[in-house]
Coordinates of C-alpha atoms and ligand atoms in Angstrom, one line a residue:
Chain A
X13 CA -25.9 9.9 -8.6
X14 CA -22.9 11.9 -9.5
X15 CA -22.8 15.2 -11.6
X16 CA -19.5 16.6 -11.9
X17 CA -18.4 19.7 -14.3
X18 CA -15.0 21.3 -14.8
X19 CA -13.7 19.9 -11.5
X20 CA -10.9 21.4 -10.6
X21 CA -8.2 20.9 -7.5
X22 CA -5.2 22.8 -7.0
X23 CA -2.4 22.7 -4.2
X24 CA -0.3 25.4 -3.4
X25 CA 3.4 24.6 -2.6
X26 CA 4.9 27.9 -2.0
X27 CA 4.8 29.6 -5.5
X28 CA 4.4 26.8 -7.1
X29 CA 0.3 26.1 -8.1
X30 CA -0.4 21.9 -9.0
X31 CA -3.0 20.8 -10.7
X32 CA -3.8 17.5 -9.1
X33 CA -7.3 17.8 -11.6
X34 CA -8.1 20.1 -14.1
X35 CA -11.9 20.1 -14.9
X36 CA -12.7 17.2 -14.8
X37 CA -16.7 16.5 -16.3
X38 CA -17.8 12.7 -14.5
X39 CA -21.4 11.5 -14.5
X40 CA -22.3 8.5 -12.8
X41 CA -25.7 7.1 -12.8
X42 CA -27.3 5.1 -9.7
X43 CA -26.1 1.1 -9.4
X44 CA -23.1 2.2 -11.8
X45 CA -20.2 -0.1 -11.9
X46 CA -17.1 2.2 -13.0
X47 CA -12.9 1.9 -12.9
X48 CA -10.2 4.4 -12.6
X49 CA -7.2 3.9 -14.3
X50 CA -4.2 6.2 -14.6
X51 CA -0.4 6.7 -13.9
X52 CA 0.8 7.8 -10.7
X53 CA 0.3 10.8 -9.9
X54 CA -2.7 11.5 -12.1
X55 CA -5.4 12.9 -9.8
X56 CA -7.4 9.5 -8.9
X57 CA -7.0 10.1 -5.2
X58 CA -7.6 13.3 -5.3
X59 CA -11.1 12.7 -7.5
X60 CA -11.9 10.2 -5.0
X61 CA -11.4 12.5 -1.8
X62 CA -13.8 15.0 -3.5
X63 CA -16.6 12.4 -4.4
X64 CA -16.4 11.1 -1.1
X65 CA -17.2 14.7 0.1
X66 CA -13.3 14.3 2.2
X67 CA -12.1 17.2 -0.1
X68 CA -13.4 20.5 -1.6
X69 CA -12.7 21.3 -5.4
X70 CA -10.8 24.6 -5.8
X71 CA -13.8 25.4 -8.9
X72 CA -16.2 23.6 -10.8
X73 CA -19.1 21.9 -9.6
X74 CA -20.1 18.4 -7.8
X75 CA -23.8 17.6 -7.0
X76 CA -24.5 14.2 -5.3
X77 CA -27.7 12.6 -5.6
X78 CA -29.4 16.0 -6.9
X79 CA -27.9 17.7 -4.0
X80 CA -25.0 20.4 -4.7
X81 CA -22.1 18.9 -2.1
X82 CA -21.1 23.1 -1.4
X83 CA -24.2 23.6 -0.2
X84 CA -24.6 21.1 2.2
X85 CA -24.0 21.7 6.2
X86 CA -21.5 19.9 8.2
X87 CA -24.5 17.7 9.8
X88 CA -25.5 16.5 6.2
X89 CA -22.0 15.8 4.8
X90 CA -21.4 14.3 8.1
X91 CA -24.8 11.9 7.4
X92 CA -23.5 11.3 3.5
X93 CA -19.7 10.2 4.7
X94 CA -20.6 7.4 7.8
X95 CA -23.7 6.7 6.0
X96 CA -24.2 6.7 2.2
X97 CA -20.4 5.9 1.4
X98 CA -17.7 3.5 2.4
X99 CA -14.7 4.3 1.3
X100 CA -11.3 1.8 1.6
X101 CA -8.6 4.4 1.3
X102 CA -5.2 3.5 -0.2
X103 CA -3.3 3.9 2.8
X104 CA -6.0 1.8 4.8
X105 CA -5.8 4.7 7.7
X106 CA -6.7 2.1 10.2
X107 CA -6.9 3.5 13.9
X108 CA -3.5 2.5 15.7
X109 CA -4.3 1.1 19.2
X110 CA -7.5 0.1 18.2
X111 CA -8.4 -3.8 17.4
X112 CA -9.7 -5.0 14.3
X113 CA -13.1 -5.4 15.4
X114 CA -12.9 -1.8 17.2
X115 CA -12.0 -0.1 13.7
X116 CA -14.9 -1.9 11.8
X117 CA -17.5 -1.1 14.2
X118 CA -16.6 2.5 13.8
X119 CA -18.9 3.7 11.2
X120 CA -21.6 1.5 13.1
X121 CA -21.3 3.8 16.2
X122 CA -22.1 7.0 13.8
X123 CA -24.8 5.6 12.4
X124 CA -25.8 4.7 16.4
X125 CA -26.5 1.3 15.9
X126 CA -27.4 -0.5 19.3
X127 CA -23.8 -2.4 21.1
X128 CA -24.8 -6.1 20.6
X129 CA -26.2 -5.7 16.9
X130 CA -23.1 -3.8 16.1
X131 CA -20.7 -6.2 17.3
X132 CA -22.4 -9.0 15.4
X133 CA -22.3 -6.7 12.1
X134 CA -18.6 -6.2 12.5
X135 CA -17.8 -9.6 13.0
X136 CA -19.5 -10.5 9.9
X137 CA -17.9 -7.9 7.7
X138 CA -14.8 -9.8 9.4
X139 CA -15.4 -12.8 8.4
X140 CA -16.6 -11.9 4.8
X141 CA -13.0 -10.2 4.4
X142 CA -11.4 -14.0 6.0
X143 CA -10.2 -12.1 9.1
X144 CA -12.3 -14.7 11.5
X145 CA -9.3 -15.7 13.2
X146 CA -7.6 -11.9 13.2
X147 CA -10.4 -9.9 15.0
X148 CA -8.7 -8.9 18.2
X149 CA -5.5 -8.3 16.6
X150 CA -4.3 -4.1 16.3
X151 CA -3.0 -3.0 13.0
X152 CA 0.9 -3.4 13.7
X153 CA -0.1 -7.0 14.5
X154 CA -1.5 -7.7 10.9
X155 CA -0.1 -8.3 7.8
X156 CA -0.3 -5.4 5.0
X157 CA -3.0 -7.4 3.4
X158 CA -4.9 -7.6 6.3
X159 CA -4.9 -4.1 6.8
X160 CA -6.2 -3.8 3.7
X161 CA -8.6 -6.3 4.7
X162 CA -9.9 -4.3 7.7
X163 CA -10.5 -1.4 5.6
X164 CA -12.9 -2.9 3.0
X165 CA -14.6 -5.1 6.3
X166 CA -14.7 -0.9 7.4
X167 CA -16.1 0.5 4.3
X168 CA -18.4 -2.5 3.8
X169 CA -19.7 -2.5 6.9
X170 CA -22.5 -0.1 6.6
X171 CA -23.9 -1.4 2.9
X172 CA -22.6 1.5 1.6
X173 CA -25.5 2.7 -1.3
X174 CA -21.8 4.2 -3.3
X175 CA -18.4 2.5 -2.2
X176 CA -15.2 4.0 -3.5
X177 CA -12.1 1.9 -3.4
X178 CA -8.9 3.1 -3.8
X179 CA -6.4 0.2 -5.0
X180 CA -8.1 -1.9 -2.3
X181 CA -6.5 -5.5 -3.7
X182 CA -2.9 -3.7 -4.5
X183 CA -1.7 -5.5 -1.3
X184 CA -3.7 -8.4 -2.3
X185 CA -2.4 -11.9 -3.9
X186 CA -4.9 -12.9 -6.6
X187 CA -7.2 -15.3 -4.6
X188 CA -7.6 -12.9 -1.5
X189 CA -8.2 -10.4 -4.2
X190 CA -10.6 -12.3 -6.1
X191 CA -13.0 -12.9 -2.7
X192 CA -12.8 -9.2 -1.8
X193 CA -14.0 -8.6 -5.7
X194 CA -16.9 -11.2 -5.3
X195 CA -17.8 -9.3 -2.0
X196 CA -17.8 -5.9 -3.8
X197 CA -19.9 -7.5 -7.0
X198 CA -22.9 -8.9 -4.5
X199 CA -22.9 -5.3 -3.2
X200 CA -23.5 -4.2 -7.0
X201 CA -25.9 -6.6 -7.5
X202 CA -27.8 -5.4 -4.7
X203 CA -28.5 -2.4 -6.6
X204 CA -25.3 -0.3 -5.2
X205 CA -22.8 1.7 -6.9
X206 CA -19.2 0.8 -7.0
X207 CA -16.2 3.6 -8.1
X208 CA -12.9 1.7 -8.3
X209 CA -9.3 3.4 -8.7
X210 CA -7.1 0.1 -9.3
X211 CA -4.0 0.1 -12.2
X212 CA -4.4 -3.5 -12.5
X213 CA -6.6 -4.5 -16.1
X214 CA -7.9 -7.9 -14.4
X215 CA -9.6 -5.8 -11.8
X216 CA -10.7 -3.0 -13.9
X217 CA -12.8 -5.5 -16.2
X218 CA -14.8 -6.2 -13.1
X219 CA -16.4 -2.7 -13.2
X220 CA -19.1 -2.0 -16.5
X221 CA -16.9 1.2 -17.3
X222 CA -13.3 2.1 -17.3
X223 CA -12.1 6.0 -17.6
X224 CA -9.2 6.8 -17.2
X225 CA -7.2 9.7 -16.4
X226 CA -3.7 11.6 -16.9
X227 CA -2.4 15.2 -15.5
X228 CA -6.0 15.7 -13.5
X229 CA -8.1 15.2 -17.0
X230 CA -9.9 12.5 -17.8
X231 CA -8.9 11.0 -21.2
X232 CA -11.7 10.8 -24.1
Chain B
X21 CA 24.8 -14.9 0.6
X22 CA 22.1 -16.2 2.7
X23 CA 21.7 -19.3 4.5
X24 CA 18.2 -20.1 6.6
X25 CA 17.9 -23.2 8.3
X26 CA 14.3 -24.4 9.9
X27 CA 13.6 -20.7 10.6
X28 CA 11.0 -19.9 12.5
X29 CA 8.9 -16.9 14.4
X30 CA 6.2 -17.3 16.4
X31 CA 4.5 -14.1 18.0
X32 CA 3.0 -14.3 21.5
X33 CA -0.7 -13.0 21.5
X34 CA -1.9 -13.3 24.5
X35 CA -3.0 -17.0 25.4
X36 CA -2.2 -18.0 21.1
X37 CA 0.8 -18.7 19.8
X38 CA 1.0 -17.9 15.9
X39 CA 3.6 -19.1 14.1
X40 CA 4.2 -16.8 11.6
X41 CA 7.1 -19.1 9.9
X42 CA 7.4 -22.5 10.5
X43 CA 11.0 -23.9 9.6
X44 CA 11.8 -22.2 6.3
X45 CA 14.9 -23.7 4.5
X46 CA 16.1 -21.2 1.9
X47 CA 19.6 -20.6 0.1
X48 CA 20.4 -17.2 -1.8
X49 CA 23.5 -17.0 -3.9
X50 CA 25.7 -13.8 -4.5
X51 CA 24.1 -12.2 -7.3
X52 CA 20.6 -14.1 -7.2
X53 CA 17.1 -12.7 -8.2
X54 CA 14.3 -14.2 -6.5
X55 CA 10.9 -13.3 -5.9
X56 CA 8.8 -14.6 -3.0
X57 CA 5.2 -15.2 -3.5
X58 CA 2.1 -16.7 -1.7
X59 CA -1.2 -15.6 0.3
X60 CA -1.8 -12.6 2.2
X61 CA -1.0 -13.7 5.9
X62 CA 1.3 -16.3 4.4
X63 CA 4.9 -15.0 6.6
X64 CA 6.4 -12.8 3.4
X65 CA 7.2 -9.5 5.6
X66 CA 8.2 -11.4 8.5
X67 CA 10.8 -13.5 6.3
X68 CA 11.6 -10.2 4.7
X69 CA 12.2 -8.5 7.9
X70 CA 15.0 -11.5 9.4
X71 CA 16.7 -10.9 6.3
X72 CA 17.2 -7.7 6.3
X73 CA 18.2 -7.6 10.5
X74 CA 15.2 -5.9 11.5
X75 CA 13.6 -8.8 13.3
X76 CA 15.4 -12.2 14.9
X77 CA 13.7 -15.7 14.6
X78 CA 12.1 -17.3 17.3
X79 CA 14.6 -20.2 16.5
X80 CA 16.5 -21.3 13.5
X81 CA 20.0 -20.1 12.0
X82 CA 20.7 -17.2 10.1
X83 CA 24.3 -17.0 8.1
X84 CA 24.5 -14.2 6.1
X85 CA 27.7 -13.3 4.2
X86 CA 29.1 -16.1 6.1
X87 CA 28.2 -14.4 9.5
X88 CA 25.7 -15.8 11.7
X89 CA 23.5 -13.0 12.8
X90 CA 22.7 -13.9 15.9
X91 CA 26.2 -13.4 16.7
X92 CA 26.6 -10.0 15.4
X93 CA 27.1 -6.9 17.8
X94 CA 24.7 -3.9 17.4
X95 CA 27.2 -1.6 15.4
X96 CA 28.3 -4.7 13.0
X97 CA 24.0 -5.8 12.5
X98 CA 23.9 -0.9 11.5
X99 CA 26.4 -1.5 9.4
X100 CA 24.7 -4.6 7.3
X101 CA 21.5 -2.7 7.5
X102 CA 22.8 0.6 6.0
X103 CA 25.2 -0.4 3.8
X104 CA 24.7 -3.3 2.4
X105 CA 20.7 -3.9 2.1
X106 CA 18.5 -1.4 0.5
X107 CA 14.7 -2.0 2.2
X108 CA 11.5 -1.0 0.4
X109 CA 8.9 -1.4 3.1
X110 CA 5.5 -2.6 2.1
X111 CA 4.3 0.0 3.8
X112 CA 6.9 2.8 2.8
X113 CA 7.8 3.8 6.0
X114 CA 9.0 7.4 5.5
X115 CA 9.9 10.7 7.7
X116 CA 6.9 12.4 7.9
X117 CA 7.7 16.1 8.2
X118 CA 10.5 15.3 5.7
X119 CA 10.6 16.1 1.9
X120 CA 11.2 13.3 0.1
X121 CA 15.1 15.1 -0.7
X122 CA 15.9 14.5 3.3
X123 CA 14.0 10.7 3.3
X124 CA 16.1 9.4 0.6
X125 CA 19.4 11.1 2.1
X126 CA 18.9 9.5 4.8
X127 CA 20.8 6.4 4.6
X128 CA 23.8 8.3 3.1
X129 CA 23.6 10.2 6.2
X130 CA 24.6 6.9 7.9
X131 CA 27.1 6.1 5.3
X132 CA 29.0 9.6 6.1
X133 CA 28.6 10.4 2.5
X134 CA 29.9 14.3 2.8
X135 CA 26.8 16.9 2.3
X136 CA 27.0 18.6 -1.1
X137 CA 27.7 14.7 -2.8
X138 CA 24.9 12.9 -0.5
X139 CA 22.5 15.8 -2.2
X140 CA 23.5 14.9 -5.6
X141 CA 23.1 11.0 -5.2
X142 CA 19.8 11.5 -3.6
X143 CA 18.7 13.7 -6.2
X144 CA 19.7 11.3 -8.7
X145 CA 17.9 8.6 -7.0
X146 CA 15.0 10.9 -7.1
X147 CA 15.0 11.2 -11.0
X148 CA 15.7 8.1 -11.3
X149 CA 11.7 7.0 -10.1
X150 CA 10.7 10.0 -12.3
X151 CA 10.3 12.1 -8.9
X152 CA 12.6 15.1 -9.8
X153 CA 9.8 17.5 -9.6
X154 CA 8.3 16.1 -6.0
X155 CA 11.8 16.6 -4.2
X156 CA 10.7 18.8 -1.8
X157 CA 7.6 17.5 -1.1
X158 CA 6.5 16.0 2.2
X159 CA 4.7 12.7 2.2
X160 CA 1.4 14.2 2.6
X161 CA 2.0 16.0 -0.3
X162 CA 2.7 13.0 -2.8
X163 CA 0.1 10.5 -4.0
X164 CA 0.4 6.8 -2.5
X165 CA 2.1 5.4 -5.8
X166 CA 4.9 8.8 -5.5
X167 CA 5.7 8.1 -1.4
X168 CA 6.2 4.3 -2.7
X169 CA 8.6 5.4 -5.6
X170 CA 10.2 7.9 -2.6
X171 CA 10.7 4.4 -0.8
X172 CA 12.4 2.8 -3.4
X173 CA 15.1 6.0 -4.2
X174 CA 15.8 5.4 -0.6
X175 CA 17.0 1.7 -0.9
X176 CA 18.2 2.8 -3.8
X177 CA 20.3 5.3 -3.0
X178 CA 23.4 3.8 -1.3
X179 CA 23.6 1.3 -4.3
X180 CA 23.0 -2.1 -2.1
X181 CA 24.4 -5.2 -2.5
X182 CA 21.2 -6.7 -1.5
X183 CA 17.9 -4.9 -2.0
X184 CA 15.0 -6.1 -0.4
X185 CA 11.5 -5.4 -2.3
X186 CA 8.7 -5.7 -0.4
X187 CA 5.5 -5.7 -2.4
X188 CA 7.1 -2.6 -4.8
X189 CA 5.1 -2.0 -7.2
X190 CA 1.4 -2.1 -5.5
X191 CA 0.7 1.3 -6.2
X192 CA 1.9 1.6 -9.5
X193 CA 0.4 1.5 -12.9
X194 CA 2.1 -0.9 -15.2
X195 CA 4.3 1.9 -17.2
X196 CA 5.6 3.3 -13.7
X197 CA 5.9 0.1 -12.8
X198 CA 7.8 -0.9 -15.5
X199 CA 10.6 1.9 -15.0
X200 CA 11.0 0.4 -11.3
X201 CA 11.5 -3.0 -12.3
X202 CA 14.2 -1.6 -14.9
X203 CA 16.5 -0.1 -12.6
X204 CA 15.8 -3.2 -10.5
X205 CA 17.5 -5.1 -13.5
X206 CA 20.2 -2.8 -13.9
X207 CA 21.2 -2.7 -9.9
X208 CA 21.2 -6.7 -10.9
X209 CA 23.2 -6.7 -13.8
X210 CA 26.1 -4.9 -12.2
X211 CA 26.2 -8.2 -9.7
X212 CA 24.0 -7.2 -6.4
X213 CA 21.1 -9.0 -5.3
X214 CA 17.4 -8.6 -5.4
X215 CA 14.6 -10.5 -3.5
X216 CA 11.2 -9.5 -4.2
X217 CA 8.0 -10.5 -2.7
X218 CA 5.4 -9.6 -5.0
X219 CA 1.9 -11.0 -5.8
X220 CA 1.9 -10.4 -9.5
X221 CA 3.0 -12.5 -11.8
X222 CA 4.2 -9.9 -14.8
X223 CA 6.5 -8.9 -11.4
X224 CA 7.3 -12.0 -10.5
X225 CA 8.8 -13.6 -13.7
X226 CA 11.4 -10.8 -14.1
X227 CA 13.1 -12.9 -10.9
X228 CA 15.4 -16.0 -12.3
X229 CA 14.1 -17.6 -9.4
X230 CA 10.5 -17.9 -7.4
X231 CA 9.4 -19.2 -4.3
X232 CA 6.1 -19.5 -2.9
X233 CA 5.3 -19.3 1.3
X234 CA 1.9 -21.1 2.2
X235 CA 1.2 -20.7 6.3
X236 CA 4.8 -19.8 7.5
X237 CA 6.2 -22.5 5.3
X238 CA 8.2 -23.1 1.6
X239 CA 6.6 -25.0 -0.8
X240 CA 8.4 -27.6 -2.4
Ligands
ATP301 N1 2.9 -8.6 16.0 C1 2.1 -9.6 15.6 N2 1.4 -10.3 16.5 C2 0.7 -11.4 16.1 N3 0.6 -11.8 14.8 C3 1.3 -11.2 13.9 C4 2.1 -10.0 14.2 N4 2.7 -9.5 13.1 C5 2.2 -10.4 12.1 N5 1.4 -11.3 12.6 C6 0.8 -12.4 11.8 O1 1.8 -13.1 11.1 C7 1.3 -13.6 9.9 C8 2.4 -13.3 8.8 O2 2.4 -11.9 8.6 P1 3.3 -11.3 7.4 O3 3.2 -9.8 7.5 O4 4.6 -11.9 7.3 O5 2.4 -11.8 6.1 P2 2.6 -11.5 4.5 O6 2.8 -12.7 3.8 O7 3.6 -10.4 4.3 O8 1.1 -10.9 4.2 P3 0.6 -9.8 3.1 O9 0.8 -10.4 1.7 O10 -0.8 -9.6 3.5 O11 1.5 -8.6 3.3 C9 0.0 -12.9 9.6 O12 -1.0 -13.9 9.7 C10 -0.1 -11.9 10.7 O13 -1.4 -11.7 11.2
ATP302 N1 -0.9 18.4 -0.4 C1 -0.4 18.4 -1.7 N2 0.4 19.4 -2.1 C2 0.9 19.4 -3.3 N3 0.7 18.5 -4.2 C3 0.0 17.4 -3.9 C4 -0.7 17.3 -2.6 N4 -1.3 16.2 -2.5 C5 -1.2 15.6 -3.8 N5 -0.4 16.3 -4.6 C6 -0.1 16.1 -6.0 O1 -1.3 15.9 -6.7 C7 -1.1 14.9 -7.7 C8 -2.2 13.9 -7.7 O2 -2.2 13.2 -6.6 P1 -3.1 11.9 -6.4 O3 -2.9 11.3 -5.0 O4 -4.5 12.2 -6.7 O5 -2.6 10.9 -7.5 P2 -3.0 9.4 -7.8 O6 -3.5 9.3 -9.2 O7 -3.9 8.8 -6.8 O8 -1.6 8.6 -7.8 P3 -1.2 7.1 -7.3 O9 -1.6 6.2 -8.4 O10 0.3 7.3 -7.2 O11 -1.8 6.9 -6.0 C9 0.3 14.3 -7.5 O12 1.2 14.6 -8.5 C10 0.7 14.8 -6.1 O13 2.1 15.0 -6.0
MG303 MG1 -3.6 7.4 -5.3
MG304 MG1 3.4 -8.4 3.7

């Protein structure tokens, strides 16, 4: 599914060149299960940004599902983004005066499905999450767990056939976070393929592989 | 230090009223360290925010140092909440087009800490989270676990007799983590106060005392 090789990604702060990955080499195969783990700062954000086609590598090459990701028009990544991935974002990046239910159905209304059937998809993926009762509610009227919430109802919304989660129960206490791990392990077993950044070990052990990374490399 | 009495907060959503505390008793002692815990949704920020003057109950007392809050005139309530609390925000909360140098000179701005000494206490600060080479970063330019650790420099930074933690370690690996809850200890140790809400337990045990928060209420 994912063919990565001597990924690299460098910002430039005024003279200063960072490293946020220095070629990285990732495979991962179809209805893979895999963690991220690493200290602050390490690049797993970044790495995450660039499989979800959100950001380009500076060098080194990324081919998704056979398909080299430079190569593709903005019409195809487009497709790949709202349709092949979900992706719960560390900072949730929820839509500000927009309710609960508006933000999840987003990703419904790129993939153009019809009013009614996308209304009663969102408020499933609601539900699922625990957020019955919080569905009309805008972000500064939720709790930072609910938030969270929202965006994995979001990136779930869709099936996703890869989801990438970034942190996505660091706002979570332990039982909330246990039902959102449930949610994302019947997705697997559906045949879908899960890439989780977390630091915590409990949740890593979910996934069938953990790599883990530090200064943009990933460790041996 | 702080005195709650059947403290409550209800917010007005339309037609619904949702009681986001429900008479919470709670006594904090000069020089206490207590962590709050319980579900997402449970009332954590919103106790969080009373106690640190951002927010007033719905009904309920308030005595802090003595004072009842309610009572307090705007310029006494800027005082308390510059001086003496330092605020980690679950959600960080910074200055966007701000390096993280300005963000966490910020409150000694308030203090009228003279320039050339506010630079050297914020830089400090800075180190202190292992940050000195992201001062003049923006927030954009810092991974989510860095912009938290810019957070807690801030509340750091004017050396607060009461620092409220909310949720400060979510984005950090354990090591990073770790160093946080250290200079934690030591801001205890010279006699302030700490209360963290935190939904791990490794974070949770460093407290002498924990409480847990079910539905907008204390458990016994
Ligand atoms: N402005 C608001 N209007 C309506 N309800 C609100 C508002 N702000 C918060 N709430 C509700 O109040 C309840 C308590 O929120 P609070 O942020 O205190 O929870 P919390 O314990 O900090 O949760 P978490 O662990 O997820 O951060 C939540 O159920 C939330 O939906
Ligand atoms: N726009 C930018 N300009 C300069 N440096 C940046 C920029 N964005 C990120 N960085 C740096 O790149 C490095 C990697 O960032 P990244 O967000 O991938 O880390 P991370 O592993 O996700 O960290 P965390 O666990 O704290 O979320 C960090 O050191 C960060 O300061
Ligand atoms: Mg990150
Ligand atoms: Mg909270």
């Amino acid at each position: 599914l994912i063919e990565m090789h001597e990924l690299t990604r460098v910002y430039q702060l005024g003279p200063q060149d960072i490293y946020a990955l220095r070629g990285v080499d990732l495979n991962v195969g179809h209805g893979e299960y895999l963690a991220i783990m690493g200290p602050s700062g390490s690049g797993k954000s970044t790495l995450m940004n660039i499989i979800g086609c959100l950001d380009s590598p500076t060098a080194g090459k990324y081919i998704l599902d056979g398909t080299p990701v430079e190569s593709m028009k903005d019409d195809e990544l487009a497709a790949v983004r709202n349709k092949k991935i979900g992706f719960v974002f560390q900072t949730f990046n929820l839509l500000a005066r927009t309710t609960a239910l508006q933000n999840v159905e987003l990703p419904l209304i790129y993939a153009r499905i019809p009013r009614a059937h996308r209304r009663e998809l969102a408020e499933e993926a609601l539900n699922a999450v625990g957020l019955g009762d919080r569905m009309h509610h805008q972000p500064n009227e939720l709790s930072g767990g609910q938030r969270q919430r929202v965006a994995i109802a979001r990136a779930l919304v869709n099936k996703p056939s890869l989801l990438l989660a970034d942190e996505p129960t660091g706002n979570l206490d332990s039982q909330t976070g246990r039902e959102i791990l449930d949610l994302f392990r019947a997705l697997y077993n559906r045949g879908n393929s899960i890439i989780i950044v977390t630091h915590e070990d409990d949740v890593a052990k979910e996934a069938r592989r953990i790599i883990h990374l530090r200064d943009g490399r990933v460790l041996d």
